[in-house]
Amino acid sequence: MPVLVMKFGGTSVADLSKIANAAAKVQREVDRGYDVIVIVSAMSGKTNELVKWVGETSPLYDAREYDAVVSSGENVTAGLMALRLQEMGVPARSWQGWQVPIQTTSAHGSARFIDIPRANIDQKFAEGMKVAVVAGFQGVSPECRITTLGRGGSDTTAVAFAAAFDAVRCDIYTDVDGVYTTDPRIVKKARKLDKIAFEEMLELASLGAKVLQTRSVELAMRYKVRLRVLSSFEECDETSGTLVCDEEEIMESKAVAGVAYSRDEAKVTLFTIEDRPGIAAAIFGPLADAGVNVDMIVQNISEKDYDDAHPGAVTDMTFSCPIDQVPRARKAMEDAKAAGLINYDDLIIDDDVAKISVVGIGMRSHAGVAAKMFEALSAERINIKVITTSEIKISVLIDRKYMELAVQALHDAFGLDKA
Ligand code: ASP
Ligand code: MG
């Protein structure tokens, strides 16, 4: 039998009637002839509550016990989903991670998959079981302790099962009906995409479009798992939602597929640093050690080129990072200066910026995307503070108060409201 993976997020299993609604969708796929692997999240809000309980009991908790507690929400929904399916006459049973067993590393709280052996579940399918309901977000370490994969990890569980079982597709049921050209709360005319390429989804996911955990998209791209995002709360058929797939499946790509934004950015500038070999390493090494996720990096050219005979040239270095990491970034730079690793005249932090990006694989073959983006922003008199580009993305930092305006202007400029 062909295998289909269906994943239900927290809002899709938030109470018993929603679990029944999800189970009906599973039954329909069984009726269509699939062996189904259902991956469930905890009921919405449950994981947050469990995390809070751990913190209240033990502020410097043992990460192994954190995982033992926090993984339990998924166990409840897996059992309830299996029971509901049995009540409907569908042969189903639940599986906790260790029963499969979903083998992971022992990095508690952010474990990675080592292997998902098929034998146990395949045997049950061979015996007539139609649905394996698997608790998402969890696994078991080589030391036989329960692990979790990091918040949002059930998406990644689903993709990993789809890869392990050669599933025809991995359907991610959630509370939105697909992936949009941009956030519909900001742009009324945002349009649901029928298809989006893995690379594009990866950029959008890591840029703050919160539909899918970034890791799940990386995994889907690596194993070419066709991923579909669709709503639990609508009638759906084979064409519903958004298919995240290989670019080969997308006939004609527009230059830009979507506009993403990230509100909580900060810009850090080091003024008058020496321009010499090793200076970038001396800045970004300590930042990495301090756990600062540096995103954009811009180094000015200096007024004279470095050469061994004429040392003393200076330049400025600017980088961006998430706003909540600014204190760490500042301390790392001040410590590096105090230790004599780097020198700068001034450290200026602008924490009133947002990042806007246009993303599209079509950019590889369309010229003029950057010019069009900058024109659209200039027409709104929005000043650009930092620019970076990659093969399929152009990002700018702007004042946060213009964020919505910029997203709307770019959505219009690239005609994203039209199919
Ligand atoms: N329940 C976990 C969380 O809230 C995992 C998931 O739902 O994907 O992060
Ligand atoms: Mg999620």
Short mmCIF file of C-alpha atoms and ligand atoms in Angstrom, two decimals:
data_model
loop_
_atom_site.label_atom_id
_atom_site.label_comp_id
_atom_site.label_asym_id
_atom_site.label_seq_id
_atom_site.Cartn_x
_atom_site.Cartn_y
_atom_site.Cartn_z
CA MET A 1 0.00 0.00 0.00
CA PRO A 2 1.26 3.54 -0.64
CA VAL A 3 2.02 5.39 2.58
CA LEU A 4 0.74 8.89 3.35
CA VAL A 5 2.00 10.94 6.31
CA MET A 6 -0.50 13.34 7.91
CA LYS A 7 0.62 15.73 10.64
CA PHE A 8 -1.79 17.58 12.90
CA GLY A 9 -0.53 20.62 14.80
CA GLY A 10 -1.67 21.74 18.24
CA THR A 11 -4.66 23.79 17.10
CA SER A 12 -5.87 20.84 15.00
CA VAL A 13 -6.03 18.56 18.08
CA ALA A 14 -6.91 21.25 20.64
CA ASP A 15 -9.89 19.35 22.07
CA LEU A 16 -11.81 16.10 21.62
CA SER A 17 -14.05 17.44 18.86
CA LYS A 18 -11.03 18.71 16.91
CA ILE A 19 -9.39 15.30 17.33
CA ALA A 20 -12.57 13.75 15.93
CA ASN A 21 -12.45 16.19 13.01
CA ALA A 22 -8.82 15.24 12.31
CA ALA A 23 -9.64 11.54 12.61
CA ALA A 24 -12.34 11.94 9.95
CA LYS A 25 -9.70 13.34 7.58
CA VAL A 26 -7.50 10.34 8.33
CA GLN A 27 -10.35 7.92 7.67
CA ARG A 28 -10.95 9.53 4.28
CA GLU A 29 -7.33 8.85 3.28
CA VAL A 30 -7.57 5.25 4.50
CA ASP A 31 -10.69 4.90 2.33
CA ARG A 32 -8.66 6.21 -0.60
CA GLY A 33 -6.31 3.27 -0.15
CA TYR A 34 -3.40 4.63 1.85
CA ASP A 35 -1.61 3.19 4.84
CA VAL A 36 -1.44 6.31 6.99
CA ILE A 37 1.15 7.49 9.48
CA VAL A 38 -0.34 10.24 11.61
CA ILE A 39 2.05 12.51 13.51
CA VAL A 40 0.43 14.52 16.31
CA SER A 41 1.45 17.57 18.30
CA ALA A 42 0.32 18.21 21.85
CA MET A 43 -3.01 19.99 22.30
CA SER A 44 -2.43 23.69 21.75
CA GLY A 45 -1.03 25.44 24.81
CA LYS A 46 -0.07 22.13 26.46
CA THR A 47 3.65 22.21 25.68
CA ASN A 48 3.90 25.79 26.96
CA GLU A 49 2.23 24.74 30.19
CA LEU A 50 4.60 21.79 30.63
CA VAL A 51 7.64 23.99 29.95
CA LYS A 52 6.37 26.41 32.60
CA TRP A 53 5.85 23.66 35.15
CA VAL A 54 9.42 22.47 34.66
CA GLY A 55 10.79 25.99 35.13
CA GLU A 56 8.72 26.55 38.26
CA THR A 57 9.87 23.29 39.80
CA SER A 58 13.52 23.58 38.91
CA PRO A 59 14.93 26.77 37.35
CA LEU A 60 18.22 25.07 36.43
CA TYR A 61 16.50 21.89 35.42
CA ASP A 62 18.03 18.56 34.39
CA ALA A 63 17.47 18.60 30.61
CA ARG A 64 16.65 14.87 30.61
CA GLU A 65 13.74 15.42 32.99
CA TYR A 66 12.66 18.48 30.98
CA ASP A 67 12.30 16.18 27.98
CA ALA A 68 10.50 13.52 30.05
CA VAL A 69 7.89 16.11 31.06
CA VAL A 70 7.63 18.21 27.92
CA SER A 71 7.28 15.23 25.56
CA SER A 72 4.21 13.97 27.40
CA GLY A 73 1.68 16.25 25.68
CA GLU A 74 2.12 14.36 22.41
CA ASN A 75 1.61 11.00 24.14
CA VAL A 76 -1.87 12.07 25.22
CA THR A 77 -2.97 13.18 21.76
CA ALA A 78 -1.47 10.07 20.12
CA GLY A 79 -3.50 7.79 22.41
CA LEU A 80 -6.69 9.81 22.02
CA MET A 81 -6.35 9.90 18.23
CA ALA A 82 -5.86 6.11 18.11
CA LEU A 83 -8.91 5.61 20.33
CA ARG A 84 -11.04 7.92 18.19
CA LEU A 85 -10.02 6.05 15.02
CA GLN A 86 -10.79 2.69 16.65
CA GLU A 87 -14.25 4.03 17.60
CA MET A 88 -14.76 4.82 13.92
CA GLY A 89 -13.81 1.28 12.98
CA VAL A 90 -10.37 2.13 11.63
CA PRO A 91 -7.60 -0.29 12.77
CA ALA A 92 -5.16 2.09 14.51
CA ARG A 93 -2.67 2.15 17.36
CA SER A 94 -0.45 4.75 18.97
CA TRP A 95 3.35 4.76 19.11
CA GLN A 96 5.51 6.76 21.45
CA GLY A 97 8.91 7.66 20.11
CA TRP A 98 10.79 4.91 21.98
CA GLN A 99 8.40 2.23 20.74
CA VAL A 100 9.23 2.82 17.07
CA PRO A 101 12.06 3.44 18.13
CA ILE A 102 12.81 6.96 16.89
CA GLN A 103 16.55 7.06 17.53
CA THR A 104 18.03 10.48 18.20
CA THR A 105 21.18 12.05 19.55
CA SER A 106 21.28 12.79 23.27
CA ALA A 107 21.18 16.58 22.78
CA HIS A 108 18.20 17.00 25.10
CA GLY A 109 15.82 19.76 24.04
CA SER A 110 17.26 19.89 20.53
CA ALA A 111 17.94 16.28 19.59
CA ARG A 112 18.58 15.22 16.00
CA PHE A 113 17.45 12.03 14.28
CA ILE A 114 19.87 9.17 13.95
CA ASP A 115 17.50 6.60 12.49
CA ILE A 116 13.85 5.67 12.17
CA PRO A 117 13.75 1.89 11.65
CA ARG A 118 10.65 0.80 9.75
CA ALA A 119 10.36 -2.80 10.91
CA ASN A 120 7.91 -2.46 13.83
CA ILE A 121 5.43 -0.26 12.04
CA ASP A 122 5.75 -2.14 8.73
CA GLN A 123 4.96 -5.38 10.52
CA LYS A 124 1.75 -3.91 11.95
CA PHE A 125 0.76 -2.57 8.54
CA ALA A 126 1.35 -6.08 7.17
CA GLU A 127 -0.95 -7.45 9.90
CA GLY A 128 -3.77 -5.14 8.83
CA MET A 129 -3.26 -1.99 10.89
CA LYS A 130 -4.26 0.95 8.71
CA VAL A 131 -3.07 3.89 10.82
CA ALA A 132 0.05 4.32 12.97
CA VAL A 133 -0.43 7.34 15.22
CA VAL A 134 3.02 8.55 16.26
CA ALA A 135 3.77 11.12 18.97
CA GLY A 136 5.65 13.98 17.32
CA PHE A 137 8.53 16.02 18.72
CA GLN A 138 10.18 13.15 20.60
CA GLY A 139 12.62 10.27 20.36
CA VAL A 140 14.96 8.14 22.41
CA SER A 141 18.69 8.65 22.97
CA PRO A 142 21.43 6.00 22.80
CA GLU A 143 21.32 6.10 26.63
CA CYS A 144 17.65 5.11 26.46
CA ARG A 145 16.39 8.46 27.70
CA ILE A 146 13.45 10.36 26.18
CA THR A 147 14.52 13.28 23.99
CA THR A 148 12.71 16.19 22.33
CA LEU A 149 13.58 17.90 19.07
CA GLY A 150 13.05 21.59 19.86
CA ARG A 151 9.89 23.66 19.64
CA GLY A 152 7.82 23.03 16.55
CA GLY A 153 9.59 19.68 16.19
CA SER A 154 6.55 17.66 15.15
CA ASP A 155 6.86 19.09 11.64
CA THR A 156 10.32 17.59 11.48
CA THR A 157 9.09 14.26 12.84
CA ALA A 158 6.51 14.18 10.06
CA VAL A 159 9.03 14.85 7.31
CA ALA A 160 11.45 12.29 8.75
CA PHE A 161 8.73 9.61 8.71
CA ALA A 162 7.77 10.54 5.16
CA ALA A 163 11.39 10.07 4.13
CA ALA A 164 11.84 6.82 6.08
CA PHE A 165 8.63 5.26 4.71
CA ASP A 166 8.91 6.61 1.14
CA ALA A 167 5.56 8.32 1.58
CA VAL A 168 3.80 9.73 -1.46
CA ARG A 169 3.46 13.02 0.41
CA CYS A 170 3.61 14.61 3.84
CA ASP A 171 0.48 16.63 4.60
CA ILE A 172 0.87 19.23 7.36
CA TYR A 173 -2.55 20.15 8.73
CA THR A 174 -2.61 23.46 10.52
CA ASP A 175 -4.81 26.50 11.22
CA VAL A 176 -3.98 28.32 7.99
CA ASP A 177 -4.89 27.07 4.53
CA GLY A 178 -1.47 27.33 2.97
CA VAL A 179 1.60 29.43 2.36
CA TYR A 180 0.91 32.99 1.28
CA THR A 181 2.82 35.49 -0.85
CA THR A 182 3.16 37.48 2.36
CA ASP A 183 1.44 37.84 5.72
CA PRO A 184 -2.30 38.33 4.98
CA ARG A 185 -2.60 40.37 8.19
CA ILE A 186 -0.39 43.01 6.58
CA VAL A 187 -1.45 42.74 2.95
CA LYS A 188 -5.16 42.07 2.35
CA LYS A 189 -4.46 41.02 -1.23
CA ALA A 190 -1.88 38.39 -0.22
CA ARG A 191 -2.51 35.27 -2.27
CA LYS A 192 -2.23 31.63 -1.36
CA LEU A 193 0.44 29.89 -3.43
CA ASP A 194 -0.41 26.58 -5.10
CA LYS A 195 3.23 25.56 -5.16
CA ILE A 196 6.48 26.82 -3.74
CA ALA A 197 9.99 25.44 -4.17
CA PHE A 198 11.90 23.99 -1.19
CA GLU A 199 14.56 26.70 -1.42
CA GLU A 200 11.95 29.44 -1.39
CA MET A 201 10.11 27.90 1.54
CA LEU A 202 13.37 27.57 3.42
CA GLU A 203 14.08 31.26 2.99
CA LEU A 204 10.54 32.20 3.94
CA ALA A 205 10.54 29.83 6.94
CA SER A 206 13.82 31.14 8.31
CA LEU A 207 12.77 34.72 7.58
CA GLY A 208 9.88 34.50 9.93
CA ALA A 209 6.98 32.97 8.00
CA LYS A 210 6.06 30.69 10.88
CA VAL A 211 4.10 27.99 9.06
CA LEU A 212 6.75 25.28 9.17
CA GLN A 213 9.74 24.57 11.38
CA THR A 214 12.84 25.47 9.35
CA ARG A 215 14.45 22.11 10.06
CA SER A 216 11.50 20.27 8.57
CA VAL A 217 11.93 22.13 5.28
CA GLU A 218 15.67 21.42 5.23
CA LEU A 219 14.95 17.74 5.72
CA ALA A 220 12.21 17.74 3.08
CA MET A 221 14.59 19.35 0.60
CA ARG A 222 17.36 16.86 1.34
CA TYR A 223 15.10 13.82 0.90
CA LYS A 224 12.80 15.38 -1.72
CA VAL A 225 9.72 14.84 0.44
CA ARG A 226 6.71 16.57 -1.14
CA LEU A 227 5.22 18.61 1.63
CA ARG A 228 1.74 20.05 1.64
CA VAL A 229 0.47 22.71 4.06
CA LEU A 230 -3.31 22.80 4.45
CA SER A 231 -6.08 23.65 6.86
CA SER A 232 -7.68 21.23 9.31
CA PHE A 233 -10.80 23.28 9.34
CA GLU A 234 -11.78 23.20 5.70
CA GLU A 235 -12.97 20.57 3.31
CA CYS A 236 -9.97 19.56 1.28
CA ASP A 237 -9.07 17.46 -1.71
CA GLU A 238 -5.88 16.51 -3.49
CA THR A 239 -5.34 20.07 -4.71
CA SER A 240 -5.93 21.99 -1.46
CA GLY A 241 -3.29 23.97 0.36
CA THR A 242 0.23 24.73 -0.80
CA LEU A 243 2.61 22.10 -2.11
CA VAL A 244 6.25 22.60 -1.15
CA CYS A 245 8.18 20.71 -3.78
CA ASP A 246 11.19 20.48 -6.03
CA GLU A 247 11.54 23.41 -8.39
CA GLU A 248 11.27 20.97 -11.27
CA GLU A 249 7.58 20.57 -10.42
CA ILE A 250 7.02 24.28 -10.81
CA MET A 251 6.49 25.12 -14.45
CA GLU A 252 7.18 28.82 -14.68
CA SER A 253 8.49 30.75 -11.75
CA LYS A 254 7.98 34.43 -11.23
CA ALA A 255 11.04 36.42 -10.25
CA VAL A 256 9.63 36.84 -6.75
CA ALA A 257 7.46 34.29 -4.96
CA GLY A 258 6.96 36.08 -1.67
CA VAL A 259 7.83 38.94 0.64
CA ALA A 260 8.98 38.11 4.16
CA TYR A 261 9.68 40.34 7.11
CA SER A 262 11.23 40.11 10.49
CA ARG A 263 10.31 42.75 13.01
CA ASP A 264 12.78 42.10 15.79
CA GLU A 265 16.11 42.99 14.27
CA ALA A 266 18.91 45.20 15.49
CA LYS A 267 21.82 46.79 13.64
CA VAL A 268 25.19 46.99 15.34
CA THR A 269 28.03 49.11 13.97
CA LEU A 270 31.65 49.17 15.05
CA PHE A 271 33.24 52.44 13.96
CA THR A 272 36.86 52.79 12.95
CA ILE A 273 38.20 49.31 13.37
CA GLU A 274 41.59 48.47 11.97
CA ASP A 275 41.52 47.16 8.42
CA ARG A 276 43.88 44.23 8.55
CA PRO A 277 43.84 40.45 8.02
CA GLY A 278 42.09 38.74 10.92
CA ILE A 279 39.86 41.59 12.03
CA ALA A 280 36.60 39.95 10.88
CA ALA A 281 37.56 36.73 12.63
CA ALA A 282 38.37 38.71 15.79
CA ILE A 283 34.88 40.26 15.73
CA PHE A 284 32.69 37.36 14.66
CA GLY A 285 34.52 34.66 16.64
CA PRO A 286 33.55 36.17 20.01
CA LEU A 287 30.01 36.82 18.73
CA ALA A 288 29.66 33.17 17.75
CA ASP A 289 31.05 32.06 21.10
CA ALA A 290 28.45 34.25 22.79
CA GLY A 291 25.69 32.55 20.79
CA VAL A 292 24.77 35.62 18.74
CA ASN A 293 23.05 34.70 15.47
CA VAL A 294 24.57 37.20 13.10
CA ASP A 295 22.60 37.63 9.91
CA MET A 296 23.64 40.48 7.60
CA ILE A 297 27.26 41.65 7.55
CA VAL A 298 28.56 44.73 5.82
CA GLN A 299 32.14 45.94 5.87
CA ASN A 300 32.94 49.35 4.44
CA ILE A 301 35.88 49.80 2.15
CA SER A 302 38.60 51.80 3.84
CA GLU A 303 40.12 54.93 2.41
CA LYS A 304 43.36 53.12 1.68
CA ASP A 305 44.01 49.47 1.01
CA TYR A 306 45.76 47.37 3.60
CA ASP A 307 49.30 46.38 2.80
CA ASP A 308 52.11 45.29 5.04
CA ALA A 309 54.19 48.38 4.32
CA HIS A 310 51.38 50.79 5.29
CA PRO A 311 49.39 49.49 8.23
CA GLY A 312 46.87 51.71 9.95
CA ALA A 313 43.97 51.76 7.50
CA VAL A 314 40.57 51.82 9.21
CA THR A 315 37.04 50.79 8.24
CA ASP A 316 33.57 50.29 9.77
CA MET A 317 31.78 46.99 10.27
CA THR A 318 28.00 46.61 10.55
CA PHE A 319 26.05 43.48 11.34
CA SER A 320 22.48 42.58 12.26
CA CYS A 321 21.18 40.15 14.86
CA PRO A 322 17.90 39.42 16.68
CA ILE A 323 17.05 42.24 19.07
CA ASP A 324 17.03 40.04 22.17
CA GLN A 325 20.66 39.12 21.52
CA VAL A 326 21.87 42.72 21.57
CA PRO A 327 23.00 42.66 25.21
CA ARG A 328 25.10 39.56 24.50
CA ALA A 329 26.52 41.08 21.33
CA ARG A 330 27.43 44.29 23.13
CA LYS A 331 29.15 42.41 25.94
CA ALA A 332 31.07 40.19 23.51
CA MET A 333 32.38 43.28 21.68
CA GLU A 334 33.25 45.16 24.86
CA ASP A 335 35.06 42.12 26.24
CA ALA A 336 36.96 41.64 22.97
CA LYS A 337 38.01 45.27 23.10
CA ALA A 338 39.08 45.01 26.75
CA ALA A 339 41.11 41.90 25.90
CA GLY A 340 42.86 43.80 23.10
CA LEU A 341 41.49 41.53 20.36
CA ILE A 342 39.80 44.38 18.54
CA ASN A 343 39.70 48.13 18.76
CA TYR A 344 36.92 50.52 17.80
CA ASP A 345 36.06 54.15 18.51
CA ASP A 346 32.37 53.66 18.89
CA LEU A 347 29.77 50.89 19.14
CA ILE A 348 26.39 52.07 17.86
CA ILE A 349 23.26 49.99 18.23
CA ASP A 350 20.09 50.72 16.28
CA ASP A 351 17.35 48.48 17.63
CA ASP A 352 14.55 50.16 15.72
CA VAL A 353 14.93 48.30 12.45
CA ALA A 354 13.09 45.59 10.56
CA LYS A 355 14.26 43.30 7.81
CA ILE A 356 12.26 42.94 4.60
CA SER A 357 13.15 40.32 2.02
CA VAL A 358 11.91 39.35 -1.40
CA VAL A 359 12.44 35.68 -2.23
CA GLY A 360 12.19 33.75 -5.47
CA ILE A 361 14.07 31.11 -7.44
CA GLY A 362 13.07 33.06 -10.58
CA MET A 363 15.63 35.68 -9.54
CA ARG A 364 18.33 33.46 -10.94
CA SER A 365 17.07 34.12 -14.43
CA HIS A 366 15.30 37.50 -14.16
CA ALA A 367 17.40 40.66 -14.23
CA GLY A 368 16.47 43.88 -12.47
CA VAL A 369 14.84 42.49 -9.33
CA ALA A 370 17.03 44.54 -7.00
CA ALA A 371 16.44 47.73 -8.99
CA LYS A 372 12.69 47.17 -8.89
CA MET A 373 12.78 46.57 -5.15
CA PHE A 374 14.78 49.72 -4.44
CA GLU A 375 12.53 51.81 -6.72
CA ALA A 376 9.43 50.61 -4.90
CA LEU A 377 10.94 51.56 -1.54
CA SER A 378 12.16 54.89 -2.84
CA ALA A 379 8.67 55.71 -4.16
CA GLU A 380 7.48 55.42 -0.55
CA ARG A 381 10.46 57.48 0.62
CA ILE A 382 11.73 54.59 2.75
CA ASN A 383 15.43 54.75 3.45
CA ILE A 384 17.46 51.55 3.13
CA LYS A 385 20.07 51.06 5.85
CA VAL A 386 21.70 47.77 4.91
CA ILE A 387 21.36 45.55 1.83
CA THR A 388 22.35 41.92 1.38
CA THR A 389 21.64 39.48 -1.39
CA SER A 390 21.87 35.79 -2.10
CA GLU A 391 21.05 33.86 -5.24
CA ILE A 392 17.32 33.80 -4.51
CA LYS A 393 16.83 36.58 -1.95
CA ILE A 394 17.35 40.30 -1.48
CA SER A 395 17.05 41.67 2.06
CA VAL A 396 17.07 45.22 3.34
CA LEU A 397 17.07 46.74 6.80
CA ILE A 398 14.76 49.73 7.21
CA ASP A 399 13.22 51.72 10.06
CA ARG A 400 10.72 49.48 11.81
CA LYS A 401 7.92 52.04 11.53
CA TYR A 402 7.91 51.56 7.74
CA MET A 403 7.77 47.78 7.87
CA GLU A 404 4.10 47.32 6.90
CA LEU A 405 4.32 50.00 4.24
CA ALA A 406 7.39 48.38 2.71
CA VAL A 407 5.81 44.93 2.63
CA GLN A 408 2.72 46.35 0.90
CA ALA A 409 4.75 48.35 -1.60
CA LEU A 410 6.88 45.35 -2.56
CA HIS A 411 3.91 43.02 -2.79
CA ASP A 412 2.36 45.48 -5.27
CA ALA A 413 5.55 46.17 -7.18
CA PHE A 414 6.11 42.48 -7.94
CA GLY A 415 2.46 41.87 -8.81
CA LEU A 416 2.10 39.16 -6.19
CA ASP A 417 -1.65 39.65 -5.90
CA LYS A 418 -2.01 38.28 -9.45
CA ALA A 419 -1.69 34.60 -10.32
N1 ASP B 1 4.28 20.46 20.91
C1 ASP B 1 5.57 20.92 20.50
C2 ASP B 1 5.62 22.43 20.53
O1 ASP B 1 4.66 23.08 20.89
C3 ASP B 1 6.00 20.38 19.20
C4 ASP B 1 5.09 20.71 18.05
O2 ASP B 1 3.90 20.93 18.24
O3 ASP B 1 5.55 20.70 16.91
O4 ASP B 1 6.63 23.01 20.22
MG MG B 2 3.94 24.23 14.50
#
